[in-house]
Amino acid sequence: MATVQLKPIDQKEMEIMIQGVTPLIQHKWSEKALREMREKQSGRKTKTREPKNPQKEAEAATYFTKDGRYGVPLLAIKAAIIGAAHKDIGIEKTLVRKSLFIKDELGDGILPMDCDEPVIREDCVRVGSGSADLRYRPQFNRWAVKLRIVFDAENLRPDDIVNLINRAGFGVGIGEWRPEK
């Protein structure tokens, strides 16, 4: 019987700061919205609408780390990086998915941002029946996130990762109004 000897994974780490070049608009599902969806799906009648509170609605749409800082979902950044990969540019999505990991220092899935205080933006949106409604969301005009990346150096080189991140920022993005949408 032949023996197979696997080489150990050549894990490397790198740190990169991504700097937003356009405002970041967040839209986290609020607990209230999730509760109302659950009630509607279970057949319970939902309450009548309460008056809108723009400040409260924008805060509910904001991502915070477990220690209270403004943040960005780690999975949104990884999805953007994977979304930038394509076999036509020489790096397949599946390769990136299994070879690149972003460290979650706080263990909450949210990466802390270096940012200014958000402004509350008011957007007119179309809801299910086609009628218009107002939504209030936080907009971060200046923002940056430090990524601590662990990768398989046999599959990806540091310059591949930097180029993927640049492509992700240019053509995919994160948050509302991102280029991909």
PDB file of N, CA and C in Angstrom, residues 31-137:
ATOM      1  N   GLU A  31     -33.475  44.674  15.795  1.00  0.00           N
ATOM      2  CA  GLU A  31     -34.196  43.625  16.529  1.00  0.00           C
ATOM      3  C   GLU A  31     -35.697  43.769  16.315  1.00  0.00           C
ATOM      4  N   LYS A  32     -36.160  45.009  16.268  1.00  0.00           N
ATOM      5  CA  LYS A  32     -37.589  45.266  16.063  1.00  0.00           C
ATOM      6  C   LYS A  32     -38.038  44.721  14.702  1.00  0.00           C
ATOM      7  N   ALA A  33     -37.269  44.989  13.653  1.00  0.00           N
ATOM      8  CA  ALA A  33     -37.624  44.512  12.306  1.00  0.00           C
ATOM      9  C   ALA A  33     -37.619  42.986  12.258  1.00  0.00           C
ATOM     10  N   LEU A  34     -36.625  42.363  12.878  1.00  0.00           N
ATOM     11  CA  LEU A  34     -36.557  40.898  12.904  1.00  0.00           C
ATOM     12  C   LEU A  34     -37.748  40.306  13.654  1.00  0.00           C
ATOM     13  N   ARG A  35     -38.096  40.913  14.789  1.00  0.00           N
ATOM     14  CA  ARG A  35     -39.239  40.446  15.578  1.00  0.00           C
ATOM     15  C   ARG A  35     -40.534  40.563  14.763  1.00  0.00           C
ATOM     16  N   GLU A  36     -40.710  41.701  14.074  1.00  0.00           N
ATOM     17  CA  GLU A  36     -41.923  41.896  13.273  1.00  0.00           C
ATOM     18  C   GLU A  36     -42.007  40.887  12.132  1.00  0.00           C
ATOM     19  N   MET A  37     -40.870  40.565  11.509  1.00  0.00           N
ATOM     20  CA  MET A  37     -40.868  39.555  10.439  1.00  0.00           C
ATOM     21  C   MET A  37     -41.258  38.190  10.985  1.00  0.00           C
ATOM     22  N   ARG A  38     -40.705  37.837  12.167  1.00  0.00           N
ATOM     23  CA  ARG A  38     -41.038  36.550  12.780  1.00  0.00           C
ATOM     24  C   ARG A  38     -42.532  36.471  13.081  1.00  0.00           C
ATOM     25  N   GLU A  39     -43.079  37.559  13.642  1.00  0.00           N
ATOM     26  CA  GLU A  39     -44.504  37.590  13.982  1.00  0.00           C
ATOM     27  C   GLU A  39     -45.364  37.448  12.732  1.00  0.00           C
ATOM     28  N   LYS A  40     -44.997  38.151  11.678  1.00  0.00           N
ATOM     29  CA  LYS A  40     -45.758  38.100  10.425  1.00  0.00           C
ATOM     30  C   LYS A  40     -45.724  36.698   9.831  1.00  0.00           C
ATOM     31  N   GLN A  41     -44.551  36.044   9.866  1.00  0.00           N
ATOM     32  CA  GLN A  41     -44.410  34.702   9.305  1.00  0.00           C
ATOM     33  C   GLN A  41     -45.135  33.648  10.134  1.00  0.00           C
ATOM     34  N   SER A  42     -45.299  33.911  11.424  1.00  0.00           N
ATOM     35  CA  SER A  42     -45.996  32.942  12.272  1.00  0.00           C
ATOM     36  C   SER A  42     -47.508  33.175  12.270  1.00  0.00           C
ATOM     37  N   GLY A  43     -47.963  34.163  11.491  1.00  0.00           N
ATOM     38  CA  GLY A  43     -49.395  34.401  11.363  1.00  0.00           C
ATOM     39  C   GLY A  43     -49.971  35.352  12.388  1.00  0.00           C
ATOM     40  N   ARG A  44     -49.136  35.838  13.302  1.00  0.00           N
ATOM     41  CA  ARG A  44     -49.634  36.796  14.289  1.00  0.00           C
ATOM     42  C   ARG A  44     -49.795  38.165  13.650  1.00  0.00           C
ATOM     43  N   LYS A  45     -50.792  38.868  14.075  1.00  0.00           N
ATOM     44  CA  LYS A  45     -51.023  40.208  13.550  1.00  0.00           C
ATOM     45  C   LYS A  45     -49.988  41.155  14.163  1.00  0.00           C
ATOM     46  N   THR A  46     -49.370  41.962  13.302  1.00  0.00           N
ATOM     47  CA  THR A  46     -48.366  42.905  13.803  1.00  0.00           C
ATOM     48  C   THR A  46     -49.057  44.173  14.287  1.00  0.00           C
ATOM     49  N   LYS A  47     -48.364  44.865  15.171  1.00  0.00           N
ATOM     50  CA  LYS A  47     -48.912  46.090  15.747  1.00  0.00           C
ATOM     51  C   LYS A  47     -49.027  47.181  14.687  1.00  0.00           C
ATOM     52  N   THR A  48     -49.780  48.187  15.040  1.00  0.00           N
ATOM     53  CA  THR A  48     -49.835  49.362  14.173  1.00  0.00           C
ATOM     54  C   THR A  48     -48.497  50.086  14.272  1.00  0.00           C
ATOM     55  N   ARG A  49     -48.218  50.876  13.276  1.00  0.00           N
ATOM     56  CA  ARG A  49     -46.926  51.564  13.214  1.00  0.00           C
ATOM     57  C   ARG A  49     -46.777  52.615  14.308  1.00  0.00           C
ATOM     58  N   GLU A  50     -45.569  52.665  14.838  1.00  0.00           N
ATOM     59  CA  GLU A  50     -45.232  53.710  15.798  1.00  0.00           C
ATOM     60  C   GLU A  50     -44.645  54.878  15.018  1.00  0.00           C
ATOM     61  N   PRO A  51     -44.695  56.091  15.586  1.00  0.00           N
ATOM     62  CA  PRO A  51     -44.065  57.227  14.902  1.00  0.00           C
ATOM     63  C   PRO A  51     -42.560  56.965  14.727  1.00  0.00           C
ATOM     64  N   LYS A  52     -42.019  57.426  13.613  1.00  0.00           N
ATOM     65  CA  LYS A  52     -40.594  57.202  13.334  1.00  0.00           C
ATOM     66  C   LYS A  52     -39.726  58.066  14.241  1.00  0.00           C
ATOM     67  N   ASN A  53     -38.617  57.474  14.660  1.00  0.00           N
ATOM     68  CA  ASN A  53     -37.611  58.191  15.432  1.00  0.00           C
ATOM     69  C   ASN A  53     -36.296  58.040  14.661  1.00  0.00           C
ATOM     70  N   PRO A  54     -35.932  59.035  13.837  1.00  0.00           N
ATOM     71  CA  PRO A  54     -34.749  58.910  12.980  1.00  0.00           C
ATOM     72  C   PRO A  54     -33.471  58.532  13.733  1.00  0.00           C
ATOM     73  N   GLN A  55     -33.246  59.130  14.889  1.00  0.00           N
ATOM     74  CA  GLN A  55     -32.033  58.849  15.664  1.00  0.00           C
ATOM     75  C   GLN A  55     -31.995  57.384  16.097  1.00  0.00           C
ATOM     76  N   LYS A  56     -33.114  56.917  16.633  1.00  0.00           N
ATOM     77  CA  LYS A  56     -33.206  55.537  17.114  1.00  0.00           C
ATOM     78  C   LYS A  56     -33.095  54.536  15.958  1.00  0.00           C
ATOM     79  N   GLU A  57     -33.750  54.841  14.828  1.00  0.00           N
ATOM     80  CA  GLU A  57     -33.717  53.952  13.668  1.00  0.00           C
ATOM     81  C   GLU A  57     -32.303  53.850  13.090  1.00  0.00           C
ATOM     82  N   ALA A  58     -31.602  54.988  13.012  1.00  0.00           N
ATOM     83  CA  ALA A  58     -30.226  54.981  12.496  1.00  0.00           C
ATOM     84  C   ALA A  58     -29.304  54.208  13.435  1.00  0.00           C
ATOM     85  N   GLU A  59     -29.492  54.380  14.740  1.00  0.00           N
ATOM     86  CA  GLU A  59     -28.656  53.648  15.699  1.00  0.00           C
ATOM     87  C   GLU A  59     -28.907  52.144  15.603  1.00  0.00           C
ATOM     88  N   ALA A  60     -30.160  51.749  15.400  1.00  0.00           N
ATOM     89  CA  ALA A  60     -30.491  50.326  15.278  1.00  0.00           C
ATOM     90  C   ALA A  60     -29.907  49.725  14.006  1.00  0.00           C
ATOM     91  N   ALA A  61     -29.632  50.554  12.994  1.00  0.00           N
ATOM     92  CA  ALA A  61     -29.072  50.085  11.723  1.00  0.00           C
ATOM     93  C   ALA A  61     -27.547  50.081  11.731  1.00  0.00           C
ATOM     94  N   THR A  62     -26.946  50.435  12.863  1.00  0.00           N
ATOM     95  CA  THR A  62     -25.492  50.560  12.978  1.00  0.00           C
ATOM     96  C   THR A  62     -24.889  49.298  13.582  1.00  0.00           C
ATOM     97  N   TYR A  63     -23.747  48.879  13.046  1.00  0.00           N
ATOM     98  CA  TYR A  63     -23.016  47.744  13.610  1.00  0.00           C
ATOM     99  C   TYR A  63     -22.067  48.248  14.688  1.00  0.00           C
ATOM    100  N   PHE A  64     -22.100  47.571  15.841  1.00  0.00           N
ATOM    101  CA  PHE A  64     -21.197  47.882  16.945  1.00  0.00           C
ATOM    102  C   PHE A  64     -20.447  46.616  17.337  1.00  0.00           C
ATOM    103  N   THR A  65     -19.192  46.779  17.738  1.00  0.00           N
ATOM    104  CA  THR A  65     -18.447  45.650  18.290  1.00  0.00           C
ATOM    105  C   THR A  65     -18.996  45.383  19.686  1.00  0.00           C
ATOM    106  N   LYS A  66     -18.645  44.235  20.246  1.00  0.00           N
ATOM    107  CA  LYS A  66     -19.184  43.934  21.581  1.00  0.00           C
ATOM    108  C   LYS A  66     -18.635  44.868  22.652  1.00  0.00           C
ATOM    109  N   ASP A  67     -17.536  45.588  22.343  1.00  0.00           N
ATOM    110  CA  ASP A  67     -17.041  46.572  23.310  1.00  0.00           C
ATOM    111  C   ASP A  67     -17.526  47.993  22.985  1.00  0.00           C
ATOM    112  N   GLY A  68     -18.526  48.112  22.077  1.00  0.00           N
ATOM    113  CA  GLY A  68     -19.198  49.383  21.855  1.00  0.00           C
ATOM    114  C   GLY A  68     -18.657  50.284  20.756  1.00  0.00           C
ATOM    115  N   ARG A  69     -17.641  49.846  20.018  1.00  0.00           N
ATOM    116  CA  ARG A  69     -17.100  50.677  18.933  1.00  0.00           C
ATOM    117  C   ARG A  69     -17.891  50.451  17.645  1.00  0.00           C
ATOM    118  N   TYR A  70     -17.862  51.445  16.781  1.00  0.00           N
ATOM    119  CA  TYR A  70     -18.473  51.265  15.461  1.00  0.00           C
ATOM    120  C   TYR A  70     -17.715  50.172  14.732  1.00  0.00           C
ATOM    121  N   GLY A  71     -18.440  49.369  13.934  1.00  0.00           N
ATOM    122  CA  GLY A  71     -17.772  48.259  13.268  1.00  0.00           C
ATOM    123  C   GLY A  71     -18.377  47.904  11.929  1.00  0.00           C
ATOM    124  N   VAL A  72     -17.740  46.918  11.297  1.00  0.00           N
ATOM    125  CA  VAL A  72     -18.152  46.389   9.997  1.00  0.00           C
ATOM    126  C   VAL A  72     -18.204  44.870  10.125  1.00  0.00           C
ATOM    127  N   PRO A  73     -19.228  44.218   9.583  1.00  0.00           N
ATOM    128  CA  PRO A  73     -19.278  42.753   9.647  1.00  0.00           C
ATOM    129  C   PRO A  73     -18.099  42.120   8.901  1.00  0.00           C
ATOM    130  N   LEU A  74     -17.377  41.269   9.593  1.00  0.00           N
ATOM    131  CA  LEU A  74     -16.243  40.550   9.005  1.00  0.00           C
ATOM    132  C   LEU A  74     -16.673  39.795   7.749  1.00  0.00           C
ATOM    133  N   LEU A  75     -17.830  39.149   7.803  1.00  0.00           N
ATOM    134  CA  LEU A  75     -18.292  38.359   6.659  1.00  0.00           C
ATOM    135  C   LEU A  75     -18.593  39.217   5.438  1.00  0.00           C
ATOM    136  N   ALA A  76     -18.970  40.478   5.625  1.00  0.00           N
ATOM    137  CA  ALA A  76     -19.206  41.368   4.481  1.00  0.00           C
ATOM    138  C   ALA A  76     -17.894  41.636   3.749  1.00  0.00           C
ATOM    139  N   ILE A  77     -16.822  41.815   4.509  1.00  0.00           N
ATOM    140  CA  ILE A  77     -15.519  42.065   3.885  1.00  0.00           C
ATOM    141  C   ILE A  77     -15.017  40.812   3.185  1.00  0.00           C
ATOM    142  N   LYS A  78     -15.139  39.660   3.853  1.00  0.00           N
ATOM    143  CA  LYS A  78     -14.689  38.422   3.205  1.00  0.00           C
ATOM    144  C   LYS A  78     -15.518  38.140   1.951  1.00  0.00           C
ATOM    145  N   ALA A  79     -16.822  38.373   2.012  1.00  0.00           N
ATOM    146  CA  ALA A  79     -17.675  38.158   0.836  1.00  0.00           C
ATOM    147  C   ALA A  79     -17.273  39.082  -0.310  1.00  0.00           C
ATOM    148  N   ALA A  80     -16.896  40.314   0.001  1.00  0.00           N
ATOM    149  CA  ALA A  80     -16.456  41.246  -1.044  1.00  0.00           C
ATOM    150  C   ALA A  80     -15.157  40.762  -1.683  1.00  0.00           C
ATOM    151  N   ILE A  81     -14.235  40.262  -0.858  1.00  0.00           N
ATOM    152  CA  ILE A  81     -12.959  39.748  -1.388  1.00  0.00           C
ATOM    153  C   ILE A  81     -13.222  38.529  -2.270  1.00  0.00           C
ATOM    154  N   ILE A  82     -14.064  37.621  -1.803  1.00  0.00           N
ATOM    155  CA  ILE A  82     -14.411  36.436  -2.602  1.00  0.00           C
ATOM    156  C   ILE A  82     -15.129  36.868  -3.884  1.00  0.00           C
ATOM    157  N   GLY A  83     -16.005  37.855  -3.773  1.00  0.00           N
ATOM    158  CA  GLY A  83     -16.735  38.353  -4.935  1.00  0.00           C
ATOM    159  C   GLY A  83     -15.837  38.961  -5.996  1.00  0.00           C
ATOM    160  N   ALA A  84     -14.665  39.444  -5.586  1.00  0.00           N
ATOM    161  CA  ALA A  84     -13.720  40.037  -6.540  1.00  0.00           C
ATOM    162  C   ALA A  84     -12.919  38.979  -7.289  1.00  0.00           C
ATOM    163  N   ALA A  85     -12.867  37.775  -6.738  1.00  0.00           N
ATOM    164  CA  ALA A  85     -12.105  36.694  -7.387  1.00  0.00           C
ATOM    165  C   ALA A  85     -12.897  36.136  -8.566  1.00  0.00           C
ATOM    166  N   HIS A  86     -12.180  35.671  -9.563  1.00  0.00           N
ATOM    167  CA  HIS A  86     -12.828  35.050 -10.723  1.00  0.00           C
ATOM    168  C   HIS A  86     -11.782  34.263 -11.490  1.00  0.00           C
ATOM    169  N   LYS A  87     -12.202  33.147 -12.040  1.00  0.00           N
ATOM    170  CA  LYS A  87     -11.255  32.311 -12.781  1.00  0.00           C
ATOM    171  C   LYS A  87     -10.635  33.065 -13.952  1.00  0.00           C
ATOM    172  N   ASP A  88     -11.360  34.036 -14.526  1.00  0.00           N
ATOM    173  CA  ASP A  88     -10.836  34.798 -15.658  1.00  0.00           C
ATOM    174  C   ASP A  88      -9.656  35.697 -15.281  1.00  0.00           C
ATOM    175  N   ILE A  89      -9.533  36.035 -13.991  1.00  0.00           N
ATOM    176  CA  ILE A  89      -8.366  36.826 -13.567  1.00  0.00           C
ATOM    177  C   ILE A  89      -7.314  35.940 -12.903  1.00  0.00           C
ATOM    178  N   GLY A  90      -7.546  34.643 -12.921  1.00  0.00           N
ATOM    179  CA  GLY A  90      -6.540  33.702 -12.438  1.00  0.00           C
ATOM    180  C   GLY A  90      -6.683  33.247 -11.005  1.00  0.00           C
ATOM    181  N   ILE A  91      -7.698  33.718 -10.309  1.00  0.00           N
ATOM    182  CA  ILE A  91      -7.919  33.294  -8.918  1.00  0.00           C
ATOM    183  C   ILE A  91      -9.391  32.938  -8.764  1.00  0.00           C
ATOM    184  N   GLU A  92      -9.661  31.666  -8.524  1.00  0.00           N
ATOM    185  CA  GLU A  92     -11.044  31.216  -8.392  1.00  0.00           C
ATOM    186  C   GLU A  92     -11.599  31.518  -7.006  1.00  0.00           C
ATOM    187  N   LYS A  93     -12.904  31.756  -6.963  1.00  0.00           N
ATOM    188  CA  LYS A  93     -13.582  32.064  -5.707  1.00  0.00           C
ATOM    189  C   LYS A  93     -13.379  30.960  -4.665  1.00  0.00           C
ATOM    190  N   THR A  94     -13.485  29.698  -5.096  1.00  0.00           N
ATOM    191  CA  THR A  94     -13.344  28.594  -4.139  1.00  0.00           C
ATOM    192  C   THR A  94     -11.951  28.570  -3.525  1.00  0.00           C
ATOM    193  N   LEU A  95     -10.948  28.930  -4.299  1.00  0.00           N
ATOM    194  CA  LEU A  95      -9.580  28.974  -3.780  1.00  0.00           C
ATOM    195  C   LEU A  95      -9.465  30.044  -2.695  1.00  0.00           C
ATOM    196  N   VAL A  96     -10.034  31.211  -2.955  1.00  0.00           N
ATOM    197  CA  VAL A  96      -9.984  32.305  -1.973  1.00  0.00           C
ATOM    198  C   VAL A  96     -10.778  31.926  -0.729  1.00  0.00           C
ATOM    199  N   ARG A  97     -11.957  31.348  -0.925  1.00  0.00           N
ATOM    200  CA  ARG A  97     -12.823  30.977   0.201  1.00  0.00           C
ATOM    201  C   ARG A  97     -12.108  30.052   1.183  1.00  0.00           C
ATOM    202  N   LYS A  98     -11.327  29.100   0.653  1.00  0.00           N
ATOM    203  CA  LYS A  98     -10.680  28.126   1.544  1.00  0.00           C
ATOM    204  C   LYS A  98      -9.257  28.500   1.941  1.00  0.00           C
ATOM    205  N   SER A  99      -8.695  29.547   1.345  1.00  0.00           N
ATOM    206  CA  SER A  99      -7.291  29.878   1.599  1.00  0.00           C
ATOM    207  C   SER A  99      -7.079  31.188   2.333  1.00  0.00           C
ATOM    208  N   LEU A 100      -8.135  31.942   2.599  1.00  0.00           N
ATOM    209  CA  LEU A 100      -7.991  33.254   3.229  1.00  0.00           C
ATOM    210  C   LEU A 100      -8.996  33.382   4.365  1.00  0.00           C
ATOM    211  N   PHE A 101      -8.507  33.784   5.510  1.00  0.00           N
ATOM    212  CA  PHE A 101      -9.356  33.966   6.682  1.00  0.00           C
ATOM    213  C   PHE A 101      -9.013  35.289   7.338  1.00  0.00           C
ATOM    214  N   ILE A 102     -10.035  35.989   7.799  1.00  0.00           N
ATOM    215  CA  ILE A 102      -9.837  37.254   8.500  1.00  0.00           C
ATOM    216  C   ILE A 102     -10.017  36.974   9.983  1.00  0.00           C
ATOM    217  N   LYS A 103      -9.020  37.366  10.774  1.00  0.00           N
ATOM    218  CA  LYS A 103      -9.085  37.119  12.220  1.00  0.00           C
ATOM    219  C   LYS A 103     -10.169  37.978  12.863  1.00  0.00           C
ATOM    220  N   ASP A 104     -10.897  37.351  13.758  1.00  0.00           N
ATOM    221  CA  ASP A 104     -11.963  38.003  14.512  1.00  0.00           C
ATOM    222  C   ASP A 104     -11.452  38.185  15.936  1.00  0.00           C
ATOM    223  N   GLU A 105     -10.756  39.284  16.159  1.00  0.00           N
ATOM    224  CA  GLU A 105     -10.085  39.514  17.449  1.00  0.00           C
ATOM    225  C   GLU A 105     -11.045  39.513  18.638  1.00  0.00           C
ATOM    226  N   LEU A 106     -12.244  40.071  18.454  1.00  0.00           N
ATOM    227  CA  LEU A 106     -13.191  40.168  19.565  1.00  0.00           C
ATOM    228  C   LEU A 106     -14.156  38.993  19.632  1.00  0.00           C
ATOM    229  N   GLY A 107     -14.193  38.170  18.582  1.00  0.00           N
ATOM    230  CA  GLY A 107     -15.061  37.002  18.577  1.00  0.00           C
ATOM    231  C   GLY A 107     -16.533  37.299  18.368  1.00  0.00           C
ATOM    232  N   ASP A 108     -16.845  38.498  17.856  1.00  0.00           N
ATOM    233  CA  ASP A 108     -18.254  38.839  17.646  1.00  0.00           C
ATOM    234  C   ASP A 108     -18.627  39.002  16.176  1.00  0.00           C
ATOM    235  N   GLY A 109     -17.672  38.756  15.281  1.00  0.00           N
ATOM    236  CA  GLY A 109     -17.950  38.871  13.853  1.00  0.00           C
ATOM    237  C   GLY A 109     -17.972  40.294  13.333  1.00  0.00           C
ATOM    238  N   ILE A 110     -17.637  41.248  14.188  1.00  0.00           N
ATOM    239  CA  ILE A 110     -17.628  42.663  13.798  1.00  0.00           C
ATOM    240  C   ILE A 110     -16.209  43.201  13.980  1.00  0.00           C
ATOM    241  N   LEU A 111     -15.674  43.816  12.921  1.00  0.00           N
ATOM    242  CA  LEU A 111     -14.337  44.403  12.983  1.00  0.00           C
ATOM    243  C   LEU A 111     -14.460  45.880  13.342  1.00  0.00           C
ATOM    244  N   PRO A 112     -13.677  46.353  14.323  1.00  0.00           N
ATOM    245  CA  PRO A 112     -13.777  47.761  14.710  1.00  0.00           C
ATOM    246  C   PRO A 112     -13.303  48.692  13.592  1.00  0.00           C
ATOM    247  N   MET A 113     -13.989  49.818  13.467  1.00  0.00           N
ATOM    248  CA  MET A 113     -13.630  50.821  12.462  1.00  0.00           C
ATOM    249  C   MET A 113     -12.903  51.985  13.113  1.00  0.00           C
ATOM    250  N   ASP A 114     -12.017  52.589  12.346  1.00  0.00           N
ATOM    251  CA  ASP A 114     -11.437  53.884  12.684  1.00  0.00           C
ATOM    252  C   ASP A 114     -12.253  54.862  11.848  1.00  0.00           C
ATOM    253  N   CYS A 115     -13.084  55.665  12.499  1.00  0.00           N
ATOM    254  CA  CYS A 115     -14.025  56.480  11.725  1.00  0.00           C
ATOM    255  C   CYS A 115     -14.434  57.730  12.491  1.00  0.00           C
ATOM    256  N   ASP A 116     -15.040  58.645  11.752  1.00  0.00           N
ATOM    257  CA  ASP A 116     -15.682  59.802  12.358  1.00  0.00           C
ATOM    258  C   ASP A 116     -17.081  59.383  12.794  1.00  0.00           C
ATOM    259  N   GLU A 117     -17.726  60.236  13.574  1.00  0.00           N
ATOM    260  CA  GLU A 117     -19.112  59.966  13.957  1.00  0.00           C
ATOM    261  C   GLU A 117     -19.969  59.917  12.695  1.00  0.00           C
ATOM    262  N   PRO A 118     -20.929  59.006  12.651  1.00  0.00           N
ATOM    263  CA  PRO A 118     -21.773  58.941  11.454  1.00  0.00           C
ATOM    264  C   PRO A 118     -22.772  60.097  11.407  1.00  0.00           C
ATOM    265  N   VAL A 119     -23.215  60.397  10.199  1.00  0.00           N
ATOM    266  CA  VAL A 119     -24.326  61.327  10.027  1.00  0.00           C
ATOM    267  C   VAL A 119     -25.555  60.471   9.730  1.00  0.00           C
ATOM    268  N   ILE A 120     -26.710  60.975  10.090  1.00  0.00           N
ATOM    269  CA  ILE A 120     -27.943  60.236   9.806  1.00  0.00           C
ATOM    270  C   ILE A 120     -28.433  60.670   8.429  1.00  0.00           C
ATOM    271  N   ARG A 121     -28.625  59.695   7.573  1.00  0.00           N
ATOM    272  CA  ARG A 121     -29.145  60.008   6.235  1.00  0.00           C
ATOM    273  C   ARG A 121     -30.581  59.521   6.128  1.00  0.00           C
ATOM    274  N   GLU A 122     -31.355  60.250   5.365  1.00  0.00           N
ATOM    275  CA  GLU A 122     -32.754  59.907   5.133  1.00  0.00           C
ATOM    276  C   GLU A 122     -32.888  59.478   3.677  1.00  0.00           C
ATOM    277  N   ASP A 123     -33.376  58.262   3.452  1.00  0.00           N
ATOM    278  CA  ASP A 123     -33.561  57.745   2.098  1.00  0.00           C
ATOM    279  C   ASP A 123     -35.013  57.370   1.884  1.00  0.00           C
ATOM    280  N   CYS A 124     -35.505  57.663   0.698  1.00  0.00           N
ATOM    281  CA  CYS A 124     -36.840  57.239   0.296  1.00  0.00           C
ATOM    282  C   CYS A 124     -36.684  55.877  -0.373  1.00  0.00           C
ATOM    283  N   VAL A 125     -37.346  54.864   0.164  1.00  0.00           N
ATOM    284  CA  VAL A 125     -37.226  53.501  -0.365  1.00  0.00           C
ATOM    285  C   VAL A 125     -38.601  52.986  -0.778  1.00  0.00           C
ATOM    286  N   ARG A 126     -38.591  51.995  -1.650  1.00  0.00           N
ATOM    287  CA  ARG A 126     -39.831  51.325  -2.061  1.00  0.00           C
ATOM    288  C   ARG A 126     -39.958  50.042  -1.248  1.00  0.00           C
ATOM    289  N   VAL A 127     -41.114  49.848  -0.653  1.00  0.00           N
ATOM    290  CA  VAL A 127     -41.345  48.641   0.149  1.00  0.00           C
ATOM    291  C   VAL A 127     -42.191  47.663  -0.651  1.00  0.00           C
ATOM    292  N   GLY A 128     -42.475  46.514  -0.064  1.00  0.00           N
ATOM    293  CA  GLY A 128     -43.140  45.412  -0.748  1.00  0.00           C
ATOM    294  C   GLY A 128     -44.254  45.761  -1.709  1.00  0.00           C
ATOM    295  N   SER A 129     -45.178  46.595  -1.313  1.00  0.00           N
ATOM    296  CA  SER A 129     -46.328  46.910  -2.170  1.00  0.00           C
ATOM    297  C   SER A 129     -46.011  47.985  -3.196  1.00  0.00           C
ATOM    298  N   GLY A 130     -44.781  48.474  -3.216  1.00  0.00           N
ATOM    299  CA  GLY A 130     -44.397  49.522  -4.162  1.00  0.00           C
ATOM    300  C   GLY A 130     -44.583  50.923  -3.607  1.00  0.00           C
ATOM    301  N   SER A 131     -45.131  51.021  -2.395  1.00  0.00           N
ATOM    302  CA  SER A 131     -45.309  52.343  -1.804  1.00  0.00           C
ATOM    303  C   SER A 131     -43.979  52.840  -1.239  1.00  0.00           C
ATOM    304  N   ALA A 132     -43.861  54.144  -1.106  1.00  0.00           N
ATOM    305  CA  ALA A 132     -42.620  54.754  -0.626  1.00  0.00           C
ATOM    306  C   ALA A 132     -42.620  54.833   0.897  1.00  0.00           C
ATOM    307  N   ASP A 133     -41.437  54.746   1.462  1.00  0.00           N
ATOM    308  CA  ASP A 133     -41.261  54.884   2.903  1.00  0.00           C
ATOM    309  C   ASP A 133     -39.910  55.541   3.141  1.00  0.00           C
ATOM    310  N   LEU A 134     -39.746  56.140   4.299  1.00  0.00           N
ATOM    311  CA  LEU A 134     -38.468  56.760   4.648  1.00  0.00           C
ATOM    312  C   LEU A 134     -37.675  55.832   5.551  1.00  0.00           C
ATOM    313  N   ARG A 135     -36.376  55.755   5.310  1.00  0.00           N
ATOM    314  CA  ARG A 135     -35.465  54.964   6.142  1.00  0.00           C
ATOM    315  C   ARG A 135     -34.332  55.871   6.606  1.00  0.00           C
ATOM    316  N   TYR A 136     -33.911  55.640   7.840  1.00  0.00           N
ATOM    317  CA  TYR A 136     -32.828  56.431   8.420  1.00  0.00           C
ATOM    318  C   TYR A 136     -31.667  55.496   8.721  1.00  0.00           C
ATOM    319  N   ARG A 137     -30.507  55.832   8.169  1.00  0.00           N
ATOM    320  CA  ARG A 137     -29.339  54.963   8.291  1.00  0.00           C
ATOM    321  C   ARG A 137     -28.107  55.789   8.625  1.00  0.00           C
TER     322      ARG A 137
END
